[in-house]
Amino acid sequence: MIVVLLLVFAVDMLLLCAAGRLLGVRSNPIRLVVGAIFDVIFVGFSFMPGFDFLGHFLWRLCSLLLTGIFAYGLSKAAAGKLLLFTLLHLSLG
């Protein structure tokens, strides 16, 4: 379980950094870590008994959007990074 959560953290960090780099914008590394940690917590809860509903697509999409908001903030400049991060993450799934 810990290996899965570490892998989720690593993949999220890489995708959050990649979305910013692809758009040529620097991102705050602390915010990227906070976003990745949020997604690790979400995935951890989705493995717990009684939280099976968190594995459905709409809940996963909501968690990706919240991860991006934690990582990039809410602004017009962050919208492109948020959309690109979400598309990159969904393409891996």
GROMACS .gro file of C-alpha atoms in nm:
model
   93
    1MET     CA    1   0.000   0.000   0.000
    2ILE     CA    2   0.281   0.242   0.088
    3VAL     CA    3   0.456   0.164  -0.241
    4VAL     CA    4   0.137   0.249  -0.431
    5LEU     CA    5   0.100   0.579  -0.247
    6LEU     CA    6   0.464   0.670  -0.311
    7LEU     CA    7   0.416   0.589  -0.678
    8VAL     CA    8   0.105   0.808  -0.690
    9PHE     CA    9   0.302   1.092  -0.530
   10ALA     CA   10   0.588   1.055  -0.779
   11VAL     CA   11   0.360   1.041  -1.082
   12ASP     CA   12   0.160   1.341  -0.962
   13MET     CA   13   0.474   1.545  -0.904
   14LEU     CA   14   0.605   1.460  -1.250
   15LEU     CA   15   0.274   1.545  -1.416
   16LEU     CA   16   0.231   1.869  -1.222
   17CYS     CA   17   0.584   1.977  -1.317
   18ALA     CA   18   0.536   1.864  -1.678
   19ALA     CA   19   0.217   2.065  -1.721
   20GLY     CA   20   0.395   2.382  -1.614
   21ARG     CA   21   0.701   2.312  -1.828
   22LEU     CA   22   0.497   2.232  -2.138
   23LEU     CA   23   0.329   2.569  -2.108
   24GLY     CA   24   0.659   2.743  -2.027
   25VAL     CA   25   0.548   2.868  -1.686
   26ARG     CA   26   0.734   2.825  -1.358
   27SER     CA   27   0.540   2.679  -1.069
   28ASN     CA   28   0.585   2.703  -0.694
   29PRO     CA   29   0.739   2.369  -0.582
   30ILE     CA   30   0.574   2.385  -0.239
   31ARG     CA   31   0.230   2.417  -0.398
   32LEU     CA   32   0.309   2.124  -0.628
   33VAL     CA   33   0.397   1.908  -0.326
   34VAL     CA   34   0.073   2.011  -0.150
   35GLY     CA   35  -0.127   1.918  -0.461
   36ALA     CA   36   0.046   1.580  -0.490
   37ILE     CA   37  -0.009   1.508  -0.119
   38PHE     CA   38  -0.379   1.586  -0.159
   39ASP     CA   39  -0.403   1.330  -0.438
   40VAL     CA   40  -0.216   1.072  -0.230
   41ILE     CA   41  -0.468   1.123   0.051
   42PHE     CA   42  -0.755   1.084  -0.194
   43VAL     CA   43  -0.609   0.760  -0.334
   44GLY     CA   44  -0.545   0.633   0.018
   45PHE     CA   45  -0.909   0.687   0.109
   46SER     CA   46  -1.027   0.520  -0.212
   47PHE     CA   47  -0.854   0.197  -0.101
   48MET     CA   48  -1.033   0.193   0.235
   49PRO     CA   49  -1.343  -0.024   0.281
   50GLY     CA   50  -1.663   0.172   0.238
   51PHE     CA   51  -1.502   0.433   0.012
   52ASP     CA   52  -1.531   0.235  -0.312
   53PHE     CA   53  -1.735   0.514  -0.469
   54LEU     CA   54  -1.419   0.730  -0.484
   55GLY     CA   55  -1.294   0.511  -0.768
   56HIS     CA   56  -1.564   0.627  -1.008
   57PHE     CA   57  -1.473   0.863  -1.289
   58LEU     CA   58  -1.654   1.174  -1.165
   59TRP     CA   59  -1.497   1.153  -0.818
   60ARG     CA   60  -1.155   1.099  -0.976
   61LEU     CA   61  -1.208   1.399  -1.202
   62CYS     CA   62  -1.307   1.613  -0.901
   63SER     CA   63  -0.993   1.504  -0.716
   64LEU     CA   64  -0.774   1.588  -1.016
   65LEU     CA   65  -0.929   1.932  -1.040
   66LEU     CA   66  -0.877   1.992  -0.668
   67THR     CA   67  -0.519   1.866  -0.697
   68GLY     CA   68  -0.458   2.116  -0.976
   69ILE     CA   69  -0.620   2.396  -0.778
   70PHE     CA   70  -0.398   2.321  -0.478
   71ALA     CA   71  -0.093   2.311  -0.705
   72TYR     CA   72  -0.161   2.606  -0.933
   73GLY     CA   73  -0.423   2.819  -0.759
   74LEU     CA   74  -0.734   2.979  -0.905
   75SER     CA   75  -0.655   3.225  -1.180
   76LYS     CA   76  -0.683   3.260  -1.554
   77ALA     CA   77  -0.313   3.179  -1.589
   78ALA     CA   78  -0.356   2.859  -1.388
   79ALA     CA   79  -0.652   2.737  -1.594
   80GLY     CA   80  -0.432   2.617  -1.880
   81LYS     CA   81  -0.200   2.428  -1.646
   82LEU     CA   82  -0.498   2.278  -1.466
   83LEU     CA   83  -0.656   2.158  -1.790
   84LEU     CA   84  -0.327   2.019  -1.923
   85PHE     CA   85  -0.252   1.839  -1.593
   86THR     CA   86  -0.600   1.683  -1.591
   87LEU     CA   87  -0.567   1.566  -1.953
   88LEU     CA   88  -0.219   1.424  -1.894
   89HIS     CA   89  -0.334   1.241  -1.582
   90LEU     CA   90  -0.643   1.097  -1.751
   91SER     CA   91  -0.437   0.987  -2.050
   92LEU     CA   92  -0.223   0.771  -1.820
   93GLY     CA   93  -0.534   0.602  -1.685
   0.00000   0.00000   0.00000
